[in-house]
mmCIF file of C-alpha atoms and ligand atoms in Angstrom:
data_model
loop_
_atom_site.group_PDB
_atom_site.id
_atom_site.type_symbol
_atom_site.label_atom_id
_atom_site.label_comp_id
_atom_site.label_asym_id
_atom_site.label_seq_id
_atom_site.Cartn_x
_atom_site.Cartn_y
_atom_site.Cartn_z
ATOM 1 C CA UNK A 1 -70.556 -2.957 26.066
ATOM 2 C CA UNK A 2 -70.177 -1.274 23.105
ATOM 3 C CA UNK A 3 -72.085 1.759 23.851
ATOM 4 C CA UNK A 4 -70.752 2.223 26.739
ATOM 5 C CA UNK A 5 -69.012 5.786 26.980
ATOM 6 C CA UNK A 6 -66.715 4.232 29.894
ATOM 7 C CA UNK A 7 -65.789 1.297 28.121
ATOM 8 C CA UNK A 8 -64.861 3.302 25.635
ATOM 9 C CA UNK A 9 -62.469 5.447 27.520
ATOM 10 C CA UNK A 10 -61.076 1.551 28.878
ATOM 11 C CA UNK A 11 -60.531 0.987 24.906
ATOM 12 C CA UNK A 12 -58.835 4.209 24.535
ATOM 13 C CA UNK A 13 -61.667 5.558 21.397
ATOM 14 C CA UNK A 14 -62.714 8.119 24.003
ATOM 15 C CA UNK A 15 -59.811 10.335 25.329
ATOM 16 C CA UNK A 16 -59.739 11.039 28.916
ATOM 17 C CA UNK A 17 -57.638 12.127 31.886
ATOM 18 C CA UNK A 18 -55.787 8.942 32.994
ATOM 19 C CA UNK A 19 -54.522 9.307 36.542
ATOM 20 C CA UNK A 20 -53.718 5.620 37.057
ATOM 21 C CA UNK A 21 -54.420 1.829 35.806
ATOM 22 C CA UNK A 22 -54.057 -1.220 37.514
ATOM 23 C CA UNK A 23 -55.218 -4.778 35.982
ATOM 24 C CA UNK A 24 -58.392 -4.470 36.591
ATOM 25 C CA UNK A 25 -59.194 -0.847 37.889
ATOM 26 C CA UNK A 26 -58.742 2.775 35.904
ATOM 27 C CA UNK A 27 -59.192 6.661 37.261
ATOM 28 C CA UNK A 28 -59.618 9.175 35.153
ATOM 29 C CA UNK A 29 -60.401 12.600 35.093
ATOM 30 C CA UNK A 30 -64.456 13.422 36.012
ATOM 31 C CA UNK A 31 -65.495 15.999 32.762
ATOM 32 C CA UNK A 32 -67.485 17.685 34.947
ATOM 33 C CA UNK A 33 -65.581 18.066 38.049
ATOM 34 C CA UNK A 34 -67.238 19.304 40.919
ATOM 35 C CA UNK A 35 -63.978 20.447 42.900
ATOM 36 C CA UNK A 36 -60.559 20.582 40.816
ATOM 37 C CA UNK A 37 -58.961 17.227 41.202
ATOM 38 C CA UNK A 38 -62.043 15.062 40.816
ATOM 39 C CA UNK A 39 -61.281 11.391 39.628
ATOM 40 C CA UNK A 40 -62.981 8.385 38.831
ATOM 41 C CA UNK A 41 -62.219 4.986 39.302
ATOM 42 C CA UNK A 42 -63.797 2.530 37.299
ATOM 43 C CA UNK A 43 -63.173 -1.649 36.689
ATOM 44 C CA UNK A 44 -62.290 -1.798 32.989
ATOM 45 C CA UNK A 45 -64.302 -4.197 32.302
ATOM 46 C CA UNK A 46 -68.012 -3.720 32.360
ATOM 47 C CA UNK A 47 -70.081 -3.704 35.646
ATOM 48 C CA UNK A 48 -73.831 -2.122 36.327
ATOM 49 C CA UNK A 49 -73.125 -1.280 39.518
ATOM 50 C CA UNK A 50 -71.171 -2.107 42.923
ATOM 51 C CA UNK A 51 -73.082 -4.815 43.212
ATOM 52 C CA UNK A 52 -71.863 -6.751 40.095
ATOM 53 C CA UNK A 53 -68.283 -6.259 41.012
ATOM 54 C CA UNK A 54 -66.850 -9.377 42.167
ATOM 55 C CA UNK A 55 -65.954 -10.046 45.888
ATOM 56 C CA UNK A 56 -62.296 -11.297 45.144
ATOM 57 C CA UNK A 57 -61.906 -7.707 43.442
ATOM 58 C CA UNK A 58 -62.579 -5.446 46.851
ATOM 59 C CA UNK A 59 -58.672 -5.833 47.685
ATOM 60 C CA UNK A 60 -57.081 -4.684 44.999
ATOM 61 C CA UNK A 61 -60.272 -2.232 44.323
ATOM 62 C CA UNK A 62 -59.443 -0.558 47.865
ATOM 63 C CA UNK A 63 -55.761 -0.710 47.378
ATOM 64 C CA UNK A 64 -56.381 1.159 44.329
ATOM 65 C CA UNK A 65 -58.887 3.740 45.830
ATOM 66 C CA UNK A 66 -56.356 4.709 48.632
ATOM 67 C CA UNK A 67 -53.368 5.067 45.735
ATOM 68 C CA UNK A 68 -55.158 7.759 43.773
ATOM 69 C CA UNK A 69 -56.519 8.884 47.178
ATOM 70 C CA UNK A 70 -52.763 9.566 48.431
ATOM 71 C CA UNK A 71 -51.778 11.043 45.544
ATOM 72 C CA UNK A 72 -54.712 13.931 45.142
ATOM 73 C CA UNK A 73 -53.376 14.725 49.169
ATOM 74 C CA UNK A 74 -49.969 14.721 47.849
ATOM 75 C CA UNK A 75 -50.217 16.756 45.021
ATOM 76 C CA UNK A 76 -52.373 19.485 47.597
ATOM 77 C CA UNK A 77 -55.339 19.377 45.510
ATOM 78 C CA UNK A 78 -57.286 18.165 48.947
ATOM 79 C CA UNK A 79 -56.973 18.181 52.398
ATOM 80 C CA UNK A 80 -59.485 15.563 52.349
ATOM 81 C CA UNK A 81 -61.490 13.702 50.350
ATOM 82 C CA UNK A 82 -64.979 11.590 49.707
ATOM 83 C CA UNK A 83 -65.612 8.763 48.120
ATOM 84 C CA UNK A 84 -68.975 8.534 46.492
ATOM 85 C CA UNK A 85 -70.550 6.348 44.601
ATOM 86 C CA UNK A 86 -74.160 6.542 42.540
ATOM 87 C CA UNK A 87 -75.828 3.353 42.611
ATOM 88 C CA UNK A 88 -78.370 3.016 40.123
ATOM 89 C CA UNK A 89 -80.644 5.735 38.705
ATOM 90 C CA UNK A 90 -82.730 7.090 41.902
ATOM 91 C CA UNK A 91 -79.222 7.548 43.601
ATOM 92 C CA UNK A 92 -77.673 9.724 40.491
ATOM 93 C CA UNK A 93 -76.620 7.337 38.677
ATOM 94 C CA UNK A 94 -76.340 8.622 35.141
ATOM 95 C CA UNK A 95 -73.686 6.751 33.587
ATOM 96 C CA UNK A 96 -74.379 2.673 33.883
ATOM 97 C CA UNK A 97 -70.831 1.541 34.241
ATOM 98 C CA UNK A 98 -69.833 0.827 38.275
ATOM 99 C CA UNK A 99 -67.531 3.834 39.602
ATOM 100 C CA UNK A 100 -66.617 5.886 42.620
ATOM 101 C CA UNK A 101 -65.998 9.301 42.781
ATOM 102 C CA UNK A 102 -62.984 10.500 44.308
ATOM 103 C CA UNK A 103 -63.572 14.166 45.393
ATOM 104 C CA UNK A 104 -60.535 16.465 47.064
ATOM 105 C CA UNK A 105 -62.312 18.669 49.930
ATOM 106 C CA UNK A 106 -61.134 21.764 51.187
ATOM 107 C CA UNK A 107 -62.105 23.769 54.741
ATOM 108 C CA UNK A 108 -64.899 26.081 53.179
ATOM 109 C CA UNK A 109 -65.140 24.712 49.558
ATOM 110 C CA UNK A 110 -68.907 24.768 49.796
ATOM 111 C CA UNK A 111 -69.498 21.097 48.700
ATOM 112 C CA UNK A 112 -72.498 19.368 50.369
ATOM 113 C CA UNK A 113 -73.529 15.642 50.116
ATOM 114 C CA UNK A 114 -76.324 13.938 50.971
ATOM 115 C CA UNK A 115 -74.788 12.107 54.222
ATOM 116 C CA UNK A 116 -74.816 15.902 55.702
ATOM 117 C CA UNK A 117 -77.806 17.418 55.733
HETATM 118 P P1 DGP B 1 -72.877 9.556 37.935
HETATM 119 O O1 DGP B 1 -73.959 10.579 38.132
HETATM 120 O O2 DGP B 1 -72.407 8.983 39.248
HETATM 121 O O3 DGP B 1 -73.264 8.475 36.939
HETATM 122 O O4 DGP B 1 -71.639 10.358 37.361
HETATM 123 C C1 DGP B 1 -71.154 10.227 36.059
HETATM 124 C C2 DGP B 1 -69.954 11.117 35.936
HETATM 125 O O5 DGP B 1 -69.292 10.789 34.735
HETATM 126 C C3 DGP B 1 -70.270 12.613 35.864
HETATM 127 O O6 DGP B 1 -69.679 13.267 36.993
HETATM 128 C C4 DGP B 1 -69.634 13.094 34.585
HETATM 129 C C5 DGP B 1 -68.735 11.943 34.192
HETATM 130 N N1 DGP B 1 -68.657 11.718 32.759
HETATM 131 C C6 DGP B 1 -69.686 11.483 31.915
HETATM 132 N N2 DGP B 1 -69.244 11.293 30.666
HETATM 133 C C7 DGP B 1 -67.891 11.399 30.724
HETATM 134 C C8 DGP B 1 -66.858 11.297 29.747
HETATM 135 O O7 DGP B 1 -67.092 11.061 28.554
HETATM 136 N N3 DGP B 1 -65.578 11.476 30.175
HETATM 137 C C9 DGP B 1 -65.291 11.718 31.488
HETATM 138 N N4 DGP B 1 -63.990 11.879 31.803
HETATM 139 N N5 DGP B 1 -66.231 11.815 32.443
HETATM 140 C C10 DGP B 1 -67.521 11.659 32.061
#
């Protein structure tokens, strides 16, 4: 998608943050980062939403996930951590290109999400 501002951090014309890549997965650094250490992992190639990502990718999708995961805990920028992900516009979705957010959570960091109410 050529208009696609994550595709075009996937082609490299947009600089960004790169935390990891695997074949099909990349995590960057969120520009607006709600808590220091937010990432985001997106497929490189171009999906809507979670539900265009292809079954046979969950594995190495999850493996992925709990790699950049690991190493937010390791580097002490969490003691925990969320996983969130906007699907579609009435969720938050702003940007149309499938991808979790991987937020590092602190005892008393103030952070609230809509599973808590
Ligand atoms: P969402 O509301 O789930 O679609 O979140 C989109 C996120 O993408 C938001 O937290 C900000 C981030 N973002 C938007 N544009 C860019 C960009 O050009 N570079 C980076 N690194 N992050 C971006």
């Amino acid at each position: 998608m050529s208009e696609c501002i994550f595709c075009k951090i996937v082609a490299g014309e947009i600089p960004a943050g790169v935390i990891r890549v695997s074949d099909r997965f990349i995590a960057f650094a969120d520009v607006k980062p709600v808590a220091p250490g937010h990432v985001l992992i997106i497929p490189k190639q171009h999906f809507g939403t979670l539900l265009d990502i292809p079954d046979s990718w969950g594995a190495e999708l999850l493996t992925f996930t709990k790699a950049v995961a690991s190493s937010l805990l390791d580097k002490k920028l969490g003691d925990g951590f969320n996983v969130v992900m906007n699907n579609l516009e009435p969720a938050g979705q702003v940007v149309p290109h499938a991808h979790l957010h991987l937020i590092p959570r602190k005892d008393g960091d103030g952070l609230r999400f809509v599973t808590k109410v």
